[in-house]
């Protein structure tokens, strides 16, 4: 045993020393290169200019064929309502509508929920330029859109003791925001002309607050009207009305923040969305 | 110099005969399959959800992170990380490159990225911590020092041997990881482009220096940085093994320092001067991928200097203590 150990020694030494010298040199090179690359980086001229150069190349992505596999491919974009905030089960109207459509025998896939809490129309407009967002919208054939509540109601902060909006402030915010809404709808249509687009109309969460009921109702009605103006001129674009749903059931359908719907409220919206959905061809595999 | 080669050779043979060295490889061979399996499961999960479309998956990740930005419950620190993450991921989307293209190479890169803070240093420690103390525990140090060789040469031979094995361990970790994960994810992916050169300015990412490198080159740079970190950790562990008599104590000391480092890194924001501690500076590959540094004002140059100072200081201490101390008691 002792003898064998001694015999193997030169062999071990030669191998280990060679391997270690080679690996050390390799690693030293990597180390040096890393320092050079991090401390004196050379931006890639082609990439450095970012969007301008890449976007056109990318928009070949626009020709990405919308998959025609008989599936409902849902995507949702917009604010916290799109997100499903307030829903204890975390489903929101998207998953709920998806489930309802599934029950009807459709093959449903929810591609993405791109709802962001607190999103306003201006932020959504710039979001629609993002490559990832455009891609998701292009891949879907049923686009749900929820926006506007934060522009008008500041995310419900009015209830948290800040100055209540007056009829004037509500009305003042209306013209430009509803113009932005129209731009948004047009842009979504531009990004994906083939998809069905459902805009989730606004309801008045303050319908049971005495001094806010009337101005709130007026502004929400005007808002939904503005949306209707765009929607009327376009095929495959619908408004999902929610105003009447909530009007007399605020206590029942709103969550504890008195702004977002609760699970039941979302379910009501989802039922309407599922009703709006118009199958291009009878769903394959529905069988029934 | 002529009489140091035999010493190194002797140390190398001793190292090879030590069981501890093989434990490192066994640990890697056991852990990597575990992570591979976990990664496979999560990939499967995502495939179910997003139909295997990475763009959908990435966009959802971006949206989810955007949502957490608005939440009051998320600490400001995390929000900064997420802002940076969002901007980088959007950059990948704009350039139509999947940052997580599945494959053995990508897995290896990600694994090593996560391993540099704690796992690799632990492996290095396993062989470094008993280099001197081990000989004192067994008493063989007396035999070594009764030879007609200067003490510093004895110590230097141990240090050189240690560095040789550090290189071997770092490269082996890559090889083991690649071979094992490749069996599941495939062995391709060396040519895939990876972006580097993100500069974090406040909570914004400066993209002007961003450029794509092939993944193999990226990994070579990453390995170089991991190697540097490993050398410094090795020197520190080496010093501890000179200072402390028992191997167990020396392992515990190093381990405590390293684990303290990971804890500190995650909450260092409020303690600015923690950036001078070596443990907070271990995540060098982070500078390649462009993540937010643990403490504001840290960059690659800074971390390299801090680590170098710690490394050189520990060498000084090691050599002075070893040559001065009466060891034969």
mmCIF file of N, CA, C and O in Angstrom, chain B residues 109-125 170 174 222 225-230 232-234 236 254-266 277-286 294 307:
data_model
loop_
_atom_site.group_PDB
_atom_site.id
_atom_site.type_symbol
_atom_site.label_atom_id
_atom_site.label_comp_id
_atom_site.label_asym_id
_atom_site.label_seq_id
_atom_site.Cartn_x
_atom_site.Cartn_y
_atom_site.Cartn_z
ATOM 1 N N UNK B 109 -24.273 29.129 -15.658
ATOM 2 C CA UNK B 109 -24.006 30.548 -15.394
ATOM 3 C C UNK B 109 -24.819 31.037 -14.199
ATOM 4 O O UNK B 109 -24.294 31.678 -13.290
ATOM 5 N N UNK B 110 -26.110 30.702 -14.184
ATOM 6 C CA UNK B 110 -26.975 31.157 -13.098
ATOM 7 C C UNK B 110 -26.559 30.529 -11.768
ATOM 8 O O UNK B 110 -26.537 31.183 -10.739
ATOM 9 N N UNK B 111 -26.242 29.248 -11.841
ATOM 10 C CA UNK B 111 -25.858 28.537 -10.617
ATOM 11 C C UNK B 111 -24.611 29.173 -10.017
ATOM 12 O O UNK B 111 -24.552 29.456 -8.830
ATOM 13 N N UNK B 112 -23.615 29.425 -10.863
ATOM 14 C CA UNK B 112 -22.373 29.989 -10.350
ATOM 15 C C UNK B 112 -22.588 31.408 -9.831
ATOM 16 O O UNK B 112 -21.952 31.828 -8.875
ATOM 17 N N UNK B 113 -23.487 32.131 -10.477
ATOM 18 C CA UNK B 113 -23.815 33.468 -10.008
ATOM 19 C C UNK B 113 -24.321 33.436 -8.572
ATOM 20 O O UNK B 113 -24.004 34.284 -7.759
ATOM 21 N N UNK B 114 -25.135 32.429 -8.294
ATOM 22 C CA UNK B 114 -25.695 32.322 -6.953
ATOM 23 C C UNK B 114 -24.721 31.690 -5.969
ATOM 24 O O UNK B 114 -24.869 31.829 -4.770
ATOM 25 N N UNK B 115 -23.744 30.967 -6.523
ATOM 26 C CA UNK B 115 -22.857 30.209 -5.651
ATOM 27 C C UNK B 115 -21.718 31.056 -5.093
ATOM 28 O O UNK B 115 -21.109 30.685 -4.097
ATOM 29 N N UNK B 116 -21.431 32.183 -5.752
ATOM 30 C CA UNK B 116 -20.206 32.900 -5.411
ATOM 31 C C UNK B 116 -20.240 33.503 -4.004
ATOM 32 O O UNK B 116 -19.218 33.619 -3.345
ATOM 33 N N UNK B 117 -21.426 33.826 -3.512
ATOM 34 C CA UNK B 117 -21.504 34.486 -2.220
ATOM 35 C C UNK B 117 -21.249 33.573 -1.032
ATOM 36 O O UNK B 117 -20.710 33.997 -0.018
ATOM 37 N N UNK B 118 -21.621 32.326 -1.167
ATOM 38 C CA UNK B 118 -21.528 31.459 0.005
ATOM 39 C C UNK B 118 -21.019 30.060 -0.340
ATOM 40 O O UNK B 118 -20.120 29.526 0.312
ATOM 41 N N UNK B 119 -21.574 29.493 -1.386
ATOM 42 C CA UNK B 119 -21.316 28.086 -1.656
ATOM 43 C C UNK B 119 -19.860 27.833 -2.059
ATOM 44 O O UNK B 119 -19.179 26.984 -1.468
ATOM 45 N N UNK B 120 -19.376 28.579 -3.030
ATOM 46 C CA UNK B 120 -17.985 28.406 -3.461
ATOM 47 C C UNK B 120 -17.007 28.714 -2.318
ATOM 48 O O UNK B 120 -16.103 27.913 -2.050
ATOM 49 N N UNK B 121 -17.196 29.837 -1.594
ATOM 50 C CA UNK B 121 -16.310 30.073 -0.461
ATOM 51 C C UNK B 121 -16.311 28.924 0.549
ATOM 52 O O UNK B 121 -15.266 28.587 1.109
ATOM 53 N N UNK B 122 -17.453 28.307 0.751
ATOM 54 C CA UNK B 122 -17.498 27.173 1.688
ATOM 55 C C UNK B 122 -16.630 26.030 1.188
ATOM 56 O O UNK B 122 -15.916 25.390 1.966
ATOM 57 N N UNK B 123 -16.705 25.774 -0.104
ATOM 58 C CA UNK B 123 -15.895 24.697 -0.667
ATOM 59 C C UNK B 123 -14.405 25.003 -0.505
ATOM 60 O O UNK B 123 -13.606 24.136 -0.128
ATOM 61 N N UNK B 124 -14.048 26.259 -0.795
ATOM 62 C CA UNK B 124 -12.645 26.663 -0.681
ATOM 63 C C UNK B 124 -12.176 26.503 0.762
ATOM 64 O O UNK B 124 -11.101 25.985 1.053
ATOM 65 N N UNK B 125 -13.051 26.934 1.668
ATOM 66 C CA UNK B 125 -12.726 26.845 3.085
ATOM 67 C C UNK B 125 -12.435 25.427 3.529
ATOM 68 O O UNK B 125 -11.598 25.200 4.388
ATOM 69 N N UNK B 170 -12.526 25.820 -8.848
ATOM 70 C CA UNK B 170 -13.440 26.721 -9.556
ATOM 71 C C UNK B 170 -13.797 26.133 -10.920
ATOM 72 O O UNK B 170 -14.969 26.049 -11.298
ATOM 73 N N UNK B 174 -17.516 24.434 -12.489
ATOM 74 C CA UNK B 174 -18.144 24.712 -13.784
ATOM 75 C C UNK B 174 -18.384 23.427 -14.562
ATOM 76 O O UNK B 174 -19.464 23.191 -15.096
ATOM 77 N N UNK B 222 -16.979 35.724 -15.747
ATOM 78 C CA UNK B 222 -17.596 35.388 -14.461
ATOM 79 C C UNK B 222 -16.662 34.475 -13.661
ATOM 80 O O UNK B 222 -16.428 34.696 -12.479
ATOM 81 N N UNK B 225 -13.803 36.316 -12.120
ATOM 82 C CA UNK B 225 -14.182 37.068 -10.926
ATOM 83 C C UNK B 225 -14.414 36.129 -9.743
ATOM 84 O O UNK B 225 -13.998 36.411 -8.616
ATOM 85 N N UNK B 226 -15.045 34.998 -10.010
ATOM 86 C CA UNK B 226 -15.278 34.019 -8.943
ATOM 87 C C UNK B 226 -13.940 33.507 -8.420
ATOM 88 O O UNK B 226 -13.745 33.312 -7.221
ATOM 89 N N UNK B 227 -13.025 33.328 -9.349
ATOM 90 C CA UNK B 227 -11.694 32.859 -8.967
ATOM 91 C C UNK B 227 -11.019 33.863 -8.034
ATOM 92 O O UNK B 227 -10.454 33.495 -7.010
ATOM 93 N N UNK B 228 -11.107 35.126 -8.391
ATOM 94 C CA UNK B 228 -10.490 36.158 -7.550
ATOM 95 C C UNK B 228 -11.099 36.131 -6.143
ATOM 96 O O UNK B 228 -10.377 36.146 -5.145
ATOM 97 N N UNK B 229 -12.411 36.070 -6.090
ATOM 98 C CA UNK B 229 -13.089 35.993 -4.797
ATOM 99 C C UNK B 229 -12.596 34.775 -4.017
ATOM 100 O O UNK B 229 -12.294 34.850 -2.823
ATOM 101 N N UNK B 230 -12.485 33.652 -4.728
ATOM 102 C CA UNK B 230 -12.070 32.416 -4.069
ATOM 103 C C UNK B 230 -10.659 32.530 -3.515
ATOM 104 O O UNK B 230 -10.368 32.027 -2.428
ATOM 105 N N UNK B 232 -9.183 35.233 -2.469
ATOM 106 C CA UNK B 232 -9.207 36.068 -1.262
ATOM 107 C C UNK B 232 -9.759 35.274 -0.082
ATOM 108 O O UNK B 232 -9.206 35.288 1.019
ATOM 109 N N UNK B 233 -10.833 34.546 -0.327
ATOM 110 C CA UNK B 233 -11.404 33.732 0.742
ATOM 111 C C UNK B 233 -10.375 32.705 1.202
ATOM 112 O O UNK B 233 -10.203 32.448 2.395
ATOM 113 N N UNK B 234 -9.665 32.133 0.239
ATOM 114 C CA UNK B 234 -8.639 31.148 0.581
ATOM 115 C C UNK B 234 -7.571 31.772 1.461
ATOM 116 O O UNK B 234 -7.137 31.182 2.453
ATOM 117 N N UNK B 236 -7.853 34.339 3.455
ATOM 118 C CA UNK B 236 -8.403 34.602 4.787
ATOM 119 C C UNK B 236 -8.487 33.312 5.604
ATOM 120 O O UNK B 236 -8.094 33.279 6.771
ATOM 121 N N UNK B 254 -14.517 31.001 9.946
ATOM 122 C CA UNK B 254 -14.708 31.423 8.570
ATOM 123 C C UNK B 254 -16.177 31.348 8.159
ATOM 124 O O UNK B 254 -16.701 32.201 7.456
ATOM 125 N N UNK B 255 -16.819 30.291 8.615
ATOM 126 C CA UNK B 255 -18.211 30.109 8.231
ATOM 127 C C UNK B 255 -19.071 31.222 8.814
ATOM 128 O O UNK B 255 -19.944 31.769 8.130
ATOM 129 N N UNK B 256 -18.793 31.556 10.072
ATOM 130 C CA UNK B 256 -19.553 32.629 10.713
ATOM 131 C C UNK B 256 -19.371 33.927 9.935
ATOM 132 O O UNK B 256 -20.336 34.662 9.682
ATOM 133 N N UNK B 257 -18.130 34.190 9.510
ATOM 134 C CA UNK B 257 -17.865 35.430 8.775
ATOM 135 C C UNK B 257 -18.639 35.446 7.460
ATOM 136 O O UNK B 257 -19.248 36.447 7.086
ATOM 137 N N UNK B 258 -18.628 34.310 6.756
ATOM 138 C CA UNK B 258 -19.286 34.256 5.454
ATOM 139 C C UNK B 258 -20.800 34.388 5.575
ATOM 140 O O UNK B 258 -21.444 35.107 4.818
ATOM 141 N N UNK B 259 -21.349 33.691 6.553
ATOM 142 C CA UNK B 259 -22.801 33.746 6.704
ATOM 143 C C UNK B 259 -23.225 35.127 7.170
ATOM 144 O O UNK B 259 -24.211 35.686 6.691
ATOM 145 N N UNK B 260 -22.421 35.709 8.060
ATOM 146 C CA UNK B 260 -22.699 37.091 8.464
ATOM 147 C C UNK B 260 -22.716 37.982 7.244
ATOM 148 O O UNK B 260 -23.525 38.908 7.137
ATOM 149 N N UNK B 261 -21.829 37.672 6.289
ATOM 150 C CA UNK B 261 -21.764 38.462 5.067
ATOM 151 C C UNK B 261 -23.045 38.427 4.280
ATOM 152 O O UNK B 261 -23.543 39.464 3.845
ATOM 153 N N UNK B 262 -23.617 37.234 4.130
ATOM 154 C CA UNK B 262 -24.845 37.159 3.344
ATOM 155 C C UNK B 262 -25.982 37.875 4.052
ATOM 156 O O UNK B 262 -26.816 38.504 3.416
ATOM 157 N N UNK B 263 -25.987 37.775 5.383
ATOM 158 C CA UNK B 263 -27.053 38.465 6.116
ATOM 159 C C UNK B 263 -26.867 39.976 5.980
ATOM 160 O O UNK B 263 -27.804 40.711 5.686
ATOM 161 N N UNK B 264 -25.612 40.405 6.159
ATOM 162 C CA UNK B 264 -25.338 41.839 6.060
ATOM 163 C C UNK B 264 -25.682 42.377 4.682
ATOM 164 O O UNK B 264 -26.249 43.454 4.553
ATOM 165 N N UNK B 265 -25.335 41.614 3.661
ATOM 166 C CA UNK B 265 -25.580 42.071 2.295
ATOM 167 C C UNK B 265 -27.051 42.359 2.078
ATOM 168 O O UNK B 265 -27.416 43.298 1.390
ATOM 169 N N UNK B 266 -27.895 41.555 2.701
ATOM 170 C CA UNK B 266 -29.319 41.738 2.461
ATOM 171 C C UNK B 266 -29.901 42.887 3.267
ATOM 172 O O UNK B 266 -31.008 43.311 3.034
ATOM 173 N N UNK B 277 -16.257 45.670 4.556
ATOM 174 C CA UNK B 277 -16.094 44.287 4.998
ATOM 175 C C UNK B 277 -15.931 43.405 3.776
ATOM 176 O O UNK B 277 -16.569 43.624 2.753
ATOM 177 N N UNK B 278 -15.087 42.391 3.886
ATOM 178 C CA UNK B 278 -14.846 41.578 2.694
ATOM 179 C C UNK B 278 -16.089 40.804 2.282
ATOM 180 O O UNK B 278 -16.361 40.617 1.093
ATOM 181 N N UNK B 279 -16.893 40.371 3.284
ATOM 182 C CA UNK B 279 -18.016 39.485 2.955
ATOM 183 C C UNK B 279 -19.069 40.175 2.106
ATOM 184 O O UNK B 279 -19.807 39.525 1.383
ATOM 185 N N UNK B 280 -19.142 41.492 2.215
ATOM 186 C CA UNK B 280 -20.158 42.216 1.464
ATOM 187 C C UNK B 280 -19.723 42.401 0.003
ATOM 188 O O UNK B 280 -20.517 42.704 -0.866
ATOM 189 N N UNK B 281 -18.443 42.158 -0.256
ATOM 190 C CA UNK B 281 -17.908 42.402 -1.595
ATOM 191 C C UNK B 281 -17.724 41.141 -2.431
ATOM 192 O O UNK B 281 -17.052 41.170 -3.458
ATOM 193 N N UNK B 282 -18.288 40.042 -1.974
ATOM 194 C CA UNK B 282 -18.007 38.779 -2.661
ATOM 195 C C UNK B 282 -18.740 38.615 -3.989
ATOM 196 O O UNK B 282 -18.291 37.880 -4.852
ATOM 197 N N UNK B 283 -19.846 39.290 -4.147
ATOM 198 C CA UNK B 283 -20.676 39.032 -5.327
ATOM 199 C C UNK B 283 -20.186 39.802 -6.553
ATOM 200 O O UNK B 283 -20.933 40.556 -7.172
ATOM 201 N N UNK B 284 -18.967 39.580 -6.920
ATOM 202 C CA UNK B 284 -18.400 40.319 -8.056
ATOM 203 C C UNK B 284 -19.152 40.111 -9.379
ATOM 204 O O UNK B 284 -19.301 41.051 -10.150
ATOM 205 N N UNK B 285 -19.617 38.896 -9.689
ATOM 206 C CA UNK B 285 -20.286 38.715 -10.992
ATOM 207 C C UNK B 285 -21.515 39.604 -11.147
ATOM 208 O O UNK B 285 -21.958 39.863 -12.256
ATOM 209 N N UNK B 286 -22.028 40.072 -10.021
ATOM 210 C CA UNK B 286 -23.137 41.013 -10.029
ATOM 211 C C UNK B 286 -22.819 42.249 -10.875
ATOM 212 O O UNK B 286 -23.692 42.822 -11.512
ATOM 213 N N UNK B 294 -24.929 46.013 -3.286
ATOM 214 C CA UNK B 294 -25.588 45.942 -1.978
ATOM 215 C C UNK B 294 -25.607 47.288 -1.269
ATOM 216 O O UNK B 294 -26.540 47.604 -0.538
ATOM 217 N N UNK B 307 -11.259 43.824 -1.461
ATOM 218 C CA UNK B 307 -10.889 42.410 -1.341
ATOM 219 C C UNK B 307 -9.368 42.254 -1.341
ATOM 220 O O UNK B 307 -8.814 41.480 -0.548
#
